[in-house]
Amino acid sequence: MGPRRSIFKKPRGKGGGSRQQQGYMSKDMKKKLKKEQAGRPPPTRFQRSLKHIERAQEATQAQKRQIEAERKYRQESNASFAGGAFSSSDSEEEEEEEGQADGEDGTAFEELAVEFNGPLGRTVIDSADESEEEEPVDEEMDEEEMGEEEEMDGEDGAVGMDGEEEQENEDEDEDEALKLGSEASESEDEEEELEEEDPNDLSTDDDDEDGAETNDPYMQHTAFNLSPAMLETIAAERPRVEQSKLSFPGLGNVLVELPKCGTVGKRPEPRGIFETERYAKPGTLPTVPDPDAPIDWKALHVKDKIARNITEPLDALQRDTFAILNAYQDLHVTQRSFENADRFRYVYCLHALNHVLKAVSKMQHHTVKLQAAKAAGRKRKKPAEDQFRRKLKVATVGEEPPVGLECRDQGFVRPKVLIVVPFRESALQCVTVLKRLFAGEGQEKGVLNWKRFTEEYGGASMAFPRKNPKPADYERTFAGNIDDNFRLSIAFNRSTMKLYAKYYSSDVIIASPLGLRMAIGAKGEKYRDYDFLASIELLIVDQAEVCYAQNWDHLLHVMEHLHHQPKSTEYTEFSRVREWCLSGWSKFYRQSVLLSAFELPDFRSLYNKHFRNYRGKVRTVARRDQQAAGTIRRVVVPVAQNFQRVETSTLDGAGLARFAHFVNVILPQARTVAMARCMIYVPSYFDYVRLRNHFKKEEISFTQICEYTPDGKIARARDMFFHGSKHFLLYSERAHFFRRHRIRGVRHLIFYGPPVFPHFYPELVNLMMKENQNPQDGVDEASMTVTVVYTRYDTYQLTEMVGMERANAMLKAPRSVHRFSTDQK
């Protein structure tokens, strides 16, 4: 066939003007236009669905008009055929009774109807033949769509393309159709998997319609909206809370903060439909479990599928943690260590899996109800005039549920649990616990892509030296795969656990802060996506201190992009989205868990600013006997330790005040010959850059080691410092965390600020022992010094170093200099 000419192209007439005005385009212009059209973004599935819906509605209206004309013609023909036996009443029941009264006329009427509808093929369609009758309709709709697109191109002034361009466009359409067909087949396969599973698993105690008669904490937490008084309380800039202290046998002392949801102002009594509305109950004090009593998992509303895979009994620490998590309250633990890390991980994985399975079971239960109600609506008796109507397939996008049945059981998107861990090894351990709780010990049949996961997230760990071994905590921190850029999505069903699922088809996302930051993108980037964080109901941040050492800004960036309004509604079914999610209250329903080894101002800021759960929040408080002994007791080198306080009134001015004190007071004394081989330990990288620039400007003899220094320069810097060719050594805390160098030759140690990791203080001070010194120096050991600079905003770090009582005395004492010795108790 030759190329088709557009019917909207203006023919050349008399006095027609130039060729450009007549619509002529050269080959170069056609290529340019083709590139521009190829650069346009393809229409989304939602836009294509809207087109199909509009065309289906138009076809339905045309069919209704045709049926109405047929009905009028049928009434006239019946009246003439039966000789007045059939009246022209509008009631269909009267027509059926009259047809039954005169059997011969009724038979004649059916024969006439079949003969009348025979050429059109409008017979009663069975459910088995429905798919065969729908194909011609789709072809007609495709032809109409092609015609409309040609008309749109003509109205826009586009020039008709030649045959090759049309063939390429048709190929692109076919590719899109194949993609859509593959996606549809995948969704059909998932539906078939759901139908093949055991329906008895749906009979759970959370099958109540709205959770009104159940004591399940999941339903009590998610089934109801917030009252106006509660919303006003927790949405304030400083929420009004009531604080209480409890003592748990495993966690120790905890501080509970519950929203103070009393009567806020004078409100009129509700009337009308608001009288029957039930609001979410405020949180209460967590129940302290008995460590010796047996655990009844059914009473705790744990799914039977999980309970039968729990083989090990929980200790007191795990019972206390699960009691708080199962009450859906936020939790901040500052006592995580290598000894109890596995126990904490087991508990929060148990709670996360229980939450996901309850949500999936509820959604599937509602889906069965909706399908049953829809099928019941189809089986209703149709009017006699509609039994010959030809069925038309209409798109089901945005289809509303049956009248009187409303199921609100999900958010904007499917992902509901986010677990943030620093390394792939941590993700491997989390997935292993989830697999053991879901499928049982050693069962891999119901876990998809398990082999691929173990290959990518397993692997050998980094090699540790044996001649000069690293500290034990370093080897345990960096054991296994320490890649910090990963994202793993997991989808759960009643019988399968699928790893590497698509983001928007998953229930649990395990990722590192860097992996999430790269997925979200930065402001101004072209391709950004954070819609998968719009409906997170459970957030768990494990090993917060390691995430802080990596880059704390990555985690803050993730927190700022939680619960945003989705930019695309492609994965949203609004008829089933919860009302509090539509109202933008998801952050008040999110349960957050933060586990760290110690307390920091950044952790407390995250706890106060982003933990907004209406059920309340809990954080652990160390006992006084635990805080009495700081890490300073581990120092074994006999050296004088001086602590100098810098006076500052604001947090913003603390950095400048610290720098001014160092430059004007400490640095002039440290530049003397007696202070040779002085190492300056800098916790913050920004302070490190400030000191490095100042030393370069003043031409001070120094060398440097930071986390970005190559290995060759690190070796050269350590050698020059050990042999005395450089006076100062600038050393950053992150370099010590990730490499744990054993710096030799340190005679004088200056802490520009208290270390973030409290155990670094005795470790660095103990490097000054005699075995690490250069024997050719001949310097007296009594001349070695340690100096620590601190401000009033370093309370948490100072408490971990010297203990609570000493830290309070050092912050409130009138004198600004304090000295400790090694033998001081």
mmCIF file of C-alpha atoms in Angstrom, residues 376-715:
data_model
loop_
_atom_site.group_PDB
_atom_site.id
_atom_site.type_symbol
_atom_site.label_atom_id
_atom_site.label_comp_id
_atom_site.label_asym_id
_atom_site.label_seq_id
_atom_site.Cartn_x
_atom_site.Cartn_y
_atom_site.Cartn_z
ATOM 1 C CA ALA A 376 -24.047 -11.536 43.427
ATOM 2 C CA GLY A 377 -24.855 -8.281 41.658
ATOM 3 C CA ARG A 378 -24.284 -9.903 38.280
ATOM 4 C CA LYS A 379 -26.713 -12.740 39.064
ATOM 5 C CA ARG A 380 -29.672 -10.420 39.586
ATOM 6 C CA LYS A 381 -32.576 -10.942 37.194
ATOM 7 C CA LYS A 382 -32.324 -8.610 34.247
ATOM 8 C CA PRO A 383 -35.362 -7.071 32.526
ATOM 9 C CA ALA A 384 -36.778 -8.973 29.592
ATOM 10 C CA GLU A 385 -35.904 -6.164 27.257
ATOM 11 C CA ASP A 386 -32.182 -6.481 28.174
ATOM 12 C CA GLN A 387 -31.715 -10.241 27.701
ATOM 13 C CA PHE A 388 -30.830 -9.758 24.038
ATOM 14 C CA ARG A 389 -28.402 -6.921 24.686
ATOM 15 C CA ARG A 390 -24.904 -7.553 23.431
ATOM 16 C CA LYS A 391 -22.362 -7.440 26.263
ATOM 17 C CA LEU A 392 -19.632 -4.833 26.080
ATOM 18 C CA LYS A 393 -16.338 -5.125 27.927
ATOM 19 C CA VAL A 394 -15.681 -2.017 30.024
ATOM 20 C CA ALA A 395 -12.369 -1.223 31.723
ATOM 21 C CA THR A 396 -12.390 -1.807 35.479
ATOM 22 C CA VAL A 397 -9.924 0.976 36.373
ATOM 23 C CA GLY A 398 -11.245 2.922 39.330
ATOM 24 C CA GLU A 399 -14.269 0.669 39.665
ATOM 25 C CA GLU A 400 -16.245 1.456 42.775
ATOM 26 C CA PRO A 401 -17.202 -1.295 45.229
ATOM 27 C CA PRO A 402 -20.790 -2.471 45.505
ATOM 28 C CA VAL A 403 -23.186 -0.125 47.253
ATOM 29 C CA GLY A 404 -23.177 -0.638 51.020
ATOM 30 C CA LEU A 405 -19.808 -2.453 51.121
ATOM 31 C CA GLU A 406 -16.709 -0.343 51.820
ATOM 32 C CA CYS A 407 -13.310 -1.861 52.578
ATOM 33 C CA ARG A 408 -10.635 0.554 53.758
ATOM 34 C CA ASP A 409 -7.578 -1.586 54.373
ATOM 35 C CA GLN A 410 -4.517 -0.097 52.623
ATOM 36 C CA GLY A 411 -2.531 3.035 51.874
ATOM 37 C CA PHE A 412 -1.609 4.824 48.683
ATOM 38 C CA VAL A 413 0.978 2.176 47.780
ATOM 39 C CA ARG A 414 1.688 -1.346 48.961
ATOM 40 C CA PRO A 415 5.094 -1.082 50.786
ATOM 41 C CA LYS A 416 4.320 -0.792 54.481
ATOM 42 C CA VAL A 417 7.516 -1.791 56.362
ATOM 43 C CA LEU A 418 10.919 -0.110 55.945
ATOM 44 C CA ILE A 419 14.001 -1.554 57.665
ATOM 45 C CA VAL A 420 17.143 0.605 57.474
ATOM 46 C CA VAL A 421 20.450 -1.162 58.155
ATOM 47 C CA PRO A 422 24.009 -0.049 57.265
ATOM 48 C CA PHE A 423 25.486 -3.128 55.510
ATOM 49 C CA ARG A 424 24.422 -6.037 53.330
ATOM 50 C CA GLU A 425 25.480 -8.402 56.107
ATOM 51 C CA SER A 426 22.843 -6.841 58.375
ATOM 52 C CA ALA A 427 20.232 -7.244 55.630
ATOM 53 C CA LEU A 428 21.250 -10.908 55.233
ATOM 54 C CA GLN A 429 20.684 -11.535 58.918
ATOM 55 C CA CYS A 430 17.283 -9.793 58.853
ATOM 56 C CA VAL A 431 16.078 -11.787 55.845
ATOM 57 C CA THR A 432 17.332 -15.001 57.436
ATOM 58 C CA VAL A 433 15.242 -14.321 60.538
ATOM 59 C CA LEU A 434 12.184 -13.452 58.420
ATOM 60 C CA LYS A 435 12.621 -16.652 56.417
ATOM 61 C CA ARG A 436 12.928 -18.773 59.552
ATOM 62 C CA LEU A 437 9.793 -17.236 61.068
ATOM 63 C CA PHE A 438 7.795 -17.473 57.843
ATOM 64 C CA ALA A 439 8.817 -20.825 56.349
ATOM 65 C CA GLY A 440 10.461 -22.598 59.244
ATOM 66 C CA GLU A 441 13.996 -23.759 59.919
ATOM 67 C CA GLY A 442 15.790 -24.922 56.782
ATOM 68 C CA GLN A 443 12.716 -24.597 54.556
ATOM 69 C CA GLU A 444 13.457 -22.814 51.273
ATOM 70 C CA LYS A 445 10.550 -24.048 49.199
ATOM 71 C CA GLY A 446 8.302 -21.073 49.882
ATOM 72 C CA VAL A 447 11.103 -18.483 49.520
ATOM 73 C CA LEU A 448 11.674 -17.343 45.949
ATOM 74 C CA ASN A 449 15.098 -16.138 44.675
ATOM 75 C CA TRP A 450 16.843 -17.345 47.839
ATOM 76 C CA LYS A 451 19.922 -18.611 45.994
ATOM 77 C CA ARG A 452 20.415 -15.312 44.186
ATOM 78 C CA PHE A 453 20.032 -13.458 47.472
ATOM 79 C CA THR A 454 22.667 -15.500 49.309
ATOM 80 C CA GLU A 455 25.122 -14.998 46.441
ATOM 81 C CA GLU A 456 24.681 -11.218 46.339
ATOM 82 C CA TYR A 457 24.392 -10.517 50.061
ATOM 83 C CA GLY A 458 26.694 -13.196 51.365
ATOM 84 C CA GLY A 459 30.307 -13.561 50.371
ATOM 85 C CA ALA A 460 33.567 -13.395 52.264
ATOM 86 C CA SER A 461 34.314 -10.599 54.686
ATOM 87 C CA MET A 462 37.312 -8.307 54.590
ATOM 88 C CA ALA A 463 40.663 -9.738 55.650
ATOM 89 C CA PHE A 464 41.802 -8.759 59.137
ATOM 90 C CA PRO A 465 45.493 -8.743 60.042
ATOM 91 C CA ARG A 466 46.730 -11.283 62.584
ATOM 92 C CA LYS A 467 50.124 -9.789 63.388
ATOM 93 C CA ASN A 468 48.693 -6.507 64.712
ATOM 94 C CA PRO A 469 45.057 -7.427 65.156
ATOM 95 C CA LYS A 470 42.252 -4.922 65.053
ATOM 96 C CA PRO A 471 40.056 -4.393 68.127
ATOM 97 C CA ALA A 472 37.327 -6.962 68.691
ATOM 98 C CA ASP A 473 34.482 -4.483 68.127
ATOM 99 C CA TYR A 474 35.969 -3.508 64.747
ATOM 100 C CA GLU A 475 36.070 -7.098 63.510
ATOM 101 C CA ARG A 476 32.495 -7.725 64.629
ATOM 102 C CA THR A 477 31.224 -4.499 63.053
ATOM 103 C CA PHE A 478 32.794 -5.106 59.650
ATOM 104 C CA ALA A 479 32.291 -8.871 59.440
ATOM 105 C CA GLY A 480 30.602 -10.156 56.287
ATOM 106 C CA ASN A 481 29.564 -8.147 53.244
ATOM 107 C CA ILE A 482 29.996 -4.455 54.136
ATOM 108 C CA ASP A 483 28.599 -2.939 50.946
ATOM 109 C CA ASP A 484 26.524 0.095 51.967
ATOM 110 C CA ASN A 485 24.588 0.672 48.721
ATOM 111 C CA PHE A 486 21.669 -1.743 48.385
ATOM 112 C CA ARG A 487 17.878 -1.974 48.292
ATOM 113 C CA LEU A 488 15.888 -5.181 48.687
ATOM 114 C CA SER A 489 12.110 -5.493 48.391
ATOM 115 C CA ILE A 490 10.165 -8.500 49.707
ATOM 116 C CA ALA A 491 6.580 -9.488 48.915
ATOM 117 C CA PHE A 492 4.651 -11.791 51.225
ATOM 118 C CA ASN A 493 1.702 -14.011 50.487
ATOM 119 C CA ARG A 494 -0.037 -16.618 52.610
ATOM 120 C CA SER A 495 2.328 -19.290 51.317
ATOM 121 C CA THR A 496 5.252 -17.555 49.555
ATOM 122 C CA MET A 497 7.974 -15.054 50.379
ATOM 123 C CA LYS A 498 9.305 -13.443 47.218
ATOM 124 C CA LEU A 499 12.670 -11.695 47.302
ATOM 125 C CA TYR A 500 13.597 -9.075 44.686
ATOM 126 C CA ALA A 501 9.990 -8.097 44.116
ATOM 127 C CA LYS A 502 9.118 -4.812 42.452
ATOM 128 C CA TYR A 503 9.025 -1.796 44.737
ATOM 129 C CA TYR A 504 5.334 -1.134 44.349
ATOM 130 C CA SER A 505 4.447 -4.832 44.573
ATOM 131 C CA SER A 506 6.337 -5.493 47.822
ATOM 132 C CA ASP A 507 5.458 -5.344 51.502
ATOM 133 C CA VAL A 508 8.886 -4.962 53.142
ATOM 134 C CA ILE A 509 11.847 -2.886 51.947
ATOM 135 C CA ILE A 510 15.286 -3.441 53.494
ATOM 136 C CA ALA A 511 17.793 -0.824 52.415
ATOM 137 C CA SER A 512 20.777 1.227 53.489
ATOM 138 C CA PRO A 513 20.593 5.022 53.931
ATOM 139 C CA LEU A 514 22.795 5.526 50.878
ATOM 140 C CA GLY A 515 20.687 3.173 48.748
ATOM 141 C CA LEU A 516 17.501 5.015 49.694
ATOM 142 C CA ARG A 517 19.144 8.392 49.094
ATOM 143 C CA MET A 518 20.164 7.367 45.578
ATOM 144 C CA ALA A 519 16.682 6.014 44.859
ATOM 145 C CA ILE A 520 14.983 9.184 46.100
ATOM 146 C CA GLY A 521 17.382 11.565 44.383
ATOM 147 C CA ALA A 522 18.153 15.170 45.199
ATOM 148 C CA LYS A 523 16.118 18.264 44.546
ATOM 149 C CA GLY A 524 16.436 19.357 40.932
ATOM 150 C CA GLU A 525 17.239 15.936 39.502
ATOM 151 C CA LYS A 526 15.220 14.813 36.501
ATOM 152 C CA TYR A 527 14.403 11.290 37.651
ATOM 153 C CA ARG A 528 13.229 11.098 41.246
ATOM 154 C CA ASP A 529 10.972 8.584 42.914
ATOM 155 C CA TYR A 530 9.852 8.508 46.523
ATOM 156 C CA ASP A 531 6.231 7.465 46.106
ATOM 157 C CA PHE A 532 7.131 4.030 47.509
ATOM 158 C CA LEU A 533 7.628 5.733 50.909
ATOM 159 C CA ALA A 534 4.128 7.235 50.972
ATOM 160 C CA SER A 535 2.464 4.529 53.102
ATOM 161 C CA ILE A 536 5.171 3.259 55.453
ATOM 162 C CA GLU A 537 3.443 1.983 58.601
ATOM 163 C CA LEU A 538 6.484 0.537 60.398
ATOM 164 C CA LEU A 539 9.968 2.091 60.314
ATOM 165 C CA ILE A 540 12.941 0.308 61.904
ATOM 166 C CA VAL A 541 16.434 1.838 62.059
ATOM 167 C CA ASP A 542 18.997 -0.622 63.377
ATOM 168 C CA GLN A 543 22.655 0.190 64.190
ATOM 169 C CA ALA A 544 21.993 3.918 64.206
ATOM 170 C CA GLU A 545 25.549 4.700 65.337
ATOM 171 C CA VAL A 546 26.969 3.015 62.205
ATOM 172 C CA CYS A 547 24.526 4.956 60.024
ATOM 173 C CA TYR A 548 25.735 8.099 61.787
ATOM 174 C CA ALA A 549 29.353 7.253 60.960
ATOM 175 C CA GLN A 550 28.444 6.665 57.303
ATOM 176 C CA ASN A 551 26.430 9.846 56.723
ATOM 177 C CA TRP A 552 23.589 10.906 58.976
ATOM 178 C CA ASP A 553 22.228 13.300 56.342
ATOM 179 C CA HIS A 554 21.164 10.326 54.214
ATOM 180 C CA LEU A 555 18.811 9.108 56.934
ATOM 181 C CA LEU A 556 17.448 12.609 57.546
ATOM 182 C CA HIS A 557 16.804 12.913 53.807
ATOM 183 C CA VAL A 558 14.789 9.687 53.924
ATOM 184 C CA MET A 559 12.775 10.900 56.920
ATOM 185 C CA GLU A 560 11.871 14.110 55.113
ATOM 186 C CA HIS A 561 10.427 12.160 52.156
ATOM 187 C CA LEU A 562 8.153 9.859 54.128
ATOM 188 C CA HIS A 563 4.385 10.117 53.651
ATOM 189 C CA HIS A 564 4.409 12.624 50.800
ATOM 190 C CA GLN A 565 1.447 12.801 48.459
ATOM 191 C CA PRO A 566 2.195 10.402 45.560
ATOM 192 C CA LYS A 567 2.880 12.040 42.237
ATOM 193 C CA SER A 568 1.364 9.111 40.340
ATOM 194 C CA THR A 569 -1.848 7.224 41.097
ATOM 195 C CA GLU A 570 -0.912 4.243 38.955
ATOM 196 C CA TYR A 571 -0.590 1.932 41.966
ATOM 197 C CA THR A 572 -3.387 3.431 44.074
ATOM 198 C CA GLU A 573 -6.882 2.031 44.521
ATOM 199 C CA PHE A 574 -8.695 4.946 46.120
ATOM 200 C CA SER A 575 -11.805 2.935 46.967
ATOM 201 C CA ARG A 576 -9.734 0.989 49.515
ATOM 202 C CA VAL A 577 -7.390 3.662 50.857
ATOM 203 C CA ARG A 578 -7.866 4.387 54.546
ATOM 204 C CA GLU A 579 -9.469 7.683 55.428
ATOM 205 C CA TRP A 580 -6.655 8.790 57.731
ATOM 206 C CA CYS A 581 -4.219 8.157 54.900
ATOM 207 C CA LEU A 582 -6.265 10.342 52.547
ATOM 208 C CA SER A 583 -6.346 13.038 55.219
ATOM 209 C CA GLY A 584 -2.542 13.149 55.413
ATOM 210 C CA TRP A 585 -2.282 11.683 58.936
ATOM 211 C CA SER A 586 -0.024 8.743 58.055
ATOM 212 C CA LYS A 587 2.887 10.116 60.091
ATOM 213 C CA PHE A 588 0.718 9.919 63.222
ATOM 214 C CA TYR A 589 0.017 6.210 62.569
ATOM 215 C CA ARG A 590 3.594 5.207 61.736
ATOM 216 C CA GLN A 591 5.417 3.159 64.359
ATOM 217 C CA SER A 592 9.132 3.983 64.519
ATOM 218 C CA VAL A 593 11.908 1.954 66.153
ATOM 219 C CA LEU A 594 15.455 3.273 66.659
ATOM 220 C CA LEU A 595 18.208 1.036 68.021
ATOM 221 C CA SER A 596 21.606 2.486 68.970
ATOM 222 C CA ALA A 597 24.530 1.632 71.243
ATOM 223 C CA PHE A 598 24.569 5.009 72.994
ATOM 224 C CA GLU A 599 22.792 8.339 73.118
ATOM 225 C CA LEU A 600 23.558 11.305 70.849
ATOM 226 C CA PRO A 601 21.890 14.683 70.304
ATOM 227 C CA ASP A 602 21.143 13.661 66.716
ATOM 228 C CA PHE A 603 19.328 10.542 67.890
ATOM 229 C CA ARG A 604 17.325 12.499 70.446
ATOM 230 C CA SER A 605 16.446 15.114 67.797
ATOM 231 C CA LEU A 606 15.176 12.387 65.481
ATOM 232 C CA TYR A 607 13.159 10.925 68.344
ATOM 233 C CA ASN A 608 11.576 14.249 69.311
ATOM 234 C CA LYS A 609 10.906 15.556 65.794
ATOM 235 C CA HIS A 610 9.903 12.552 63.691
ATOM 236 C CA PHE A 611 8.408 10.110 66.206
ATOM 237 C CA ARG A 612 4.782 11.332 66.220
ATOM 238 C CA ASN A 613 2.830 8.151 66.934
ATOM 239 C CA TYR A 614 -0.544 8.878 68.510
ATOM 240 C CA ARG A 615 -0.181 5.716 70.627
ATOM 241 C CA GLY A 616 2.817 7.232 72.395
ATOM 242 C CA LYS A 617 6.545 6.547 72.474
ATOM 243 C CA VAL A 618 9.031 4.898 74.808
ATOM 244 C CA ARG A 619 12.757 5.371 75.271
ATOM 245 C CA THR A 620 15.176 3.629 77.548
ATOM 246 C CA VAL A 621 16.981 5.457 80.342
ATOM 247 C CA ALA A 622 20.248 4.159 81.725
ATOM 248 C CA ARG A 623 20.438 3.530 85.419
ATOM 249 C CA ARG A 624 22.607 5.743 87.569
ATOM 250 C CA ASP A 625 24.853 2.860 88.488
ATOM 251 C CA GLN A 626 25.450 2.222 84.767
ATOM 252 C CA GLN A 627 26.206 5.875 84.080
ATOM 253 C CA ALA A 628 28.464 6.282 87.114
ATOM 254 C CA ALA A 629 31.375 4.537 85.406
ATOM 255 C CA GLY A 630 32.501 6.090 82.119
ATOM 256 C CA THR A 631 35.003 4.875 79.562
ATOM 257 C CA ILE A 632 37.717 6.957 81.215
ATOM 258 C CA ARG A 633 38.207 4.072 83.666
ATOM 259 C CA ARG A 634 39.723 1.973 80.852
ATOM 260 C CA VAL A 635 42.723 4.281 80.478
ATOM 261 C CA VAL A 636 45.873 2.483 81.649
ATOM 262 C CA VAL A 637 48.591 4.948 80.586
ATOM 263 C CA PRO A 638 49.746 7.204 83.476
ATOM 264 C CA VAL A 639 49.054 10.540 81.849
ATOM 265 C CA ALA A 640 47.406 13.781 82.968
ATOM 266 C CA GLN A 641 44.010 14.367 81.307
ATOM 267 C CA ASN A 642 42.857 17.980 81.084
ATOM 268 C CA PHE A 643 39.250 18.937 80.199
ATOM 269 C CA GLN A 644 38.728 22.553 79.096
ATOM 270 C CA ARG A 645 35.222 23.987 78.832
ATOM 271 C CA VAL A 646 34.409 26.535 76.125
ATOM 272 C CA GLU A 647 31.774 29.066 77.080
ATOM 273 C CA THR A 648 29.013 29.528 74.518
ATOM 274 C CA SER A 649 25.380 30.592 74.773
ATOM 275 C CA THR A 650 23.900 29.206 71.547
ATOM 276 C CA LEU A 651 24.291 25.980 69.626
ATOM 277 C CA ASP A 652 24.913 27.820 66.350
ATOM 278 C CA GLY A 653 27.832 29.690 67.868
ATOM 279 C CA ALA A 654 29.417 26.635 69.501
ATOM 280 C CA GLY A 655 31.552 25.823 66.444
ATOM 281 C CA LEU A 656 33.018 29.317 66.160
ATOM 282 C CA ALA A 657 33.618 29.510 69.916
ATOM 283 C CA ARG A 658 35.432 26.158 69.898
ATOM 284 C CA PHE A 659 37.613 27.202 66.952
ATOM 285 C CA ALA A 660 38.471 30.547 68.551
ATOM 286 C CA HIS A 661 39.430 28.862 71.820
ATOM 287 C CA PHE A 662 41.622 26.363 70.024
ATOM 288 C CA VAL A 663 43.421 28.967 67.903
ATOM 289 C CA ASN A 664 43.928 31.520 70.675
ATOM 290 C CA VAL A 665 44.539 29.304 73.748
ATOM 291 C CA ILE A 666 45.569 25.756 72.829
ATOM 292 C CA LEU A 667 47.441 26.114 69.535
ATOM 293 C CA PRO A 668 50.094 28.618 70.739
ATOM 294 C CA GLN A 669 51.091 26.220 73.525
ATOM 295 C CA ALA A 670 51.036 23.196 71.228
ATOM 296 C CA ARG A 671 53.415 24.805 68.679
ATOM 297 C CA THR A 672 56.313 24.793 71.143
ATOM 298 C CA VAL A 673 59.156 22.300 70.823
ATOM 299 C CA ALA A 674 58.100 20.543 74.018
ATOM 300 C CA MET A 675 54.758 19.654 72.396
ATOM 301 C CA ALA A 676 56.257 17.810 69.402
ATOM 302 C CA ARG A 677 54.419 14.797 67.960
ATOM 303 C CA CYS A 678 50.995 16.167 68.821
ATOM 304 C CA MET A 679 47.959 14.407 67.327
ATOM 305 C CA ILE A 680 44.721 16.404 66.993
ATOM 306 C CA TYR A 681 41.632 14.191 66.945
ATOM 307 C CA VAL A 682 38.651 15.875 65.200
ATOM 308 C CA PRO A 683 35.170 14.243 65.476
ATOM 309 C CA SER A 684 33.460 16.345 62.765
ATOM 310 C CA TYR A 685 34.678 16.425 59.183
ATOM 311 C CA PHE A 686 33.644 20.069 58.815
ATOM 312 C CA ASP A 687 35.867 21.033 61.770
ATOM 313 C CA TYR A 688 38.609 18.920 60.228
ATOM 314 C CA VAL A 689 38.465 20.930 56.997
ATOM 315 C CA ARG A 690 38.452 24.212 58.957
ATOM 316 C CA LEU A 691 41.591 23.262 60.902
ATOM 317 C CA ARG A 692 43.358 21.957 57.801
ATOM 318 C CA ASN A 693 42.756 25.237 55.961
ATOM 319 C CA HIS A 694 43.975 27.245 58.960
ATOM 320 C CA PHE A 695 47.160 25.165 59.245
ATOM 321 C CA LYS A 696 47.878 25.639 55.540
ATOM 322 C CA LYS A 697 47.271 29.359 55.804
ATOM 323 C CA GLU A 698 49.586 29.723 58.815
ATOM 324 C CA GLU A 699 52.178 27.353 57.225
ATOM 325 C CA ILE A 700 52.240 25.053 60.252
ATOM 326 C CA SER A 701 54.148 21.800 60.019
ATOM 327 C CA PHE A 702 51.471 19.106 59.918
ATOM 328 C CA THR A 703 50.274 15.993 58.123
ATOM 329 C CA GLN A 704 46.743 14.653 57.822
ATOM 330 C CA ILE A 705 44.705 11.468 57.728
ATOM 331 C CA CYS A 706 40.971 11.424 56.970
ATOM 332 C CA GLU A 707 38.496 8.927 55.524
ATOM 333 C CA TYR A 708 39.261 10.099 51.967
ATOM 334 C CA THR A 709 43.068 9.814 52.215
ATOM 335 C CA PRO A 710 44.558 7.092 49.955
ATOM 336 C CA ASP A 711 46.514 4.247 51.509
ATOM 337 C CA GLY A 712 49.832 5.490 50.170
ATOM 338 C CA LYS A 713 49.453 8.925 51.709
ATOM 339 C CA ILE A 714 48.286 7.385 54.991
ATOM 340 C CA ALA A 715 51.462 5.293 55.239
#
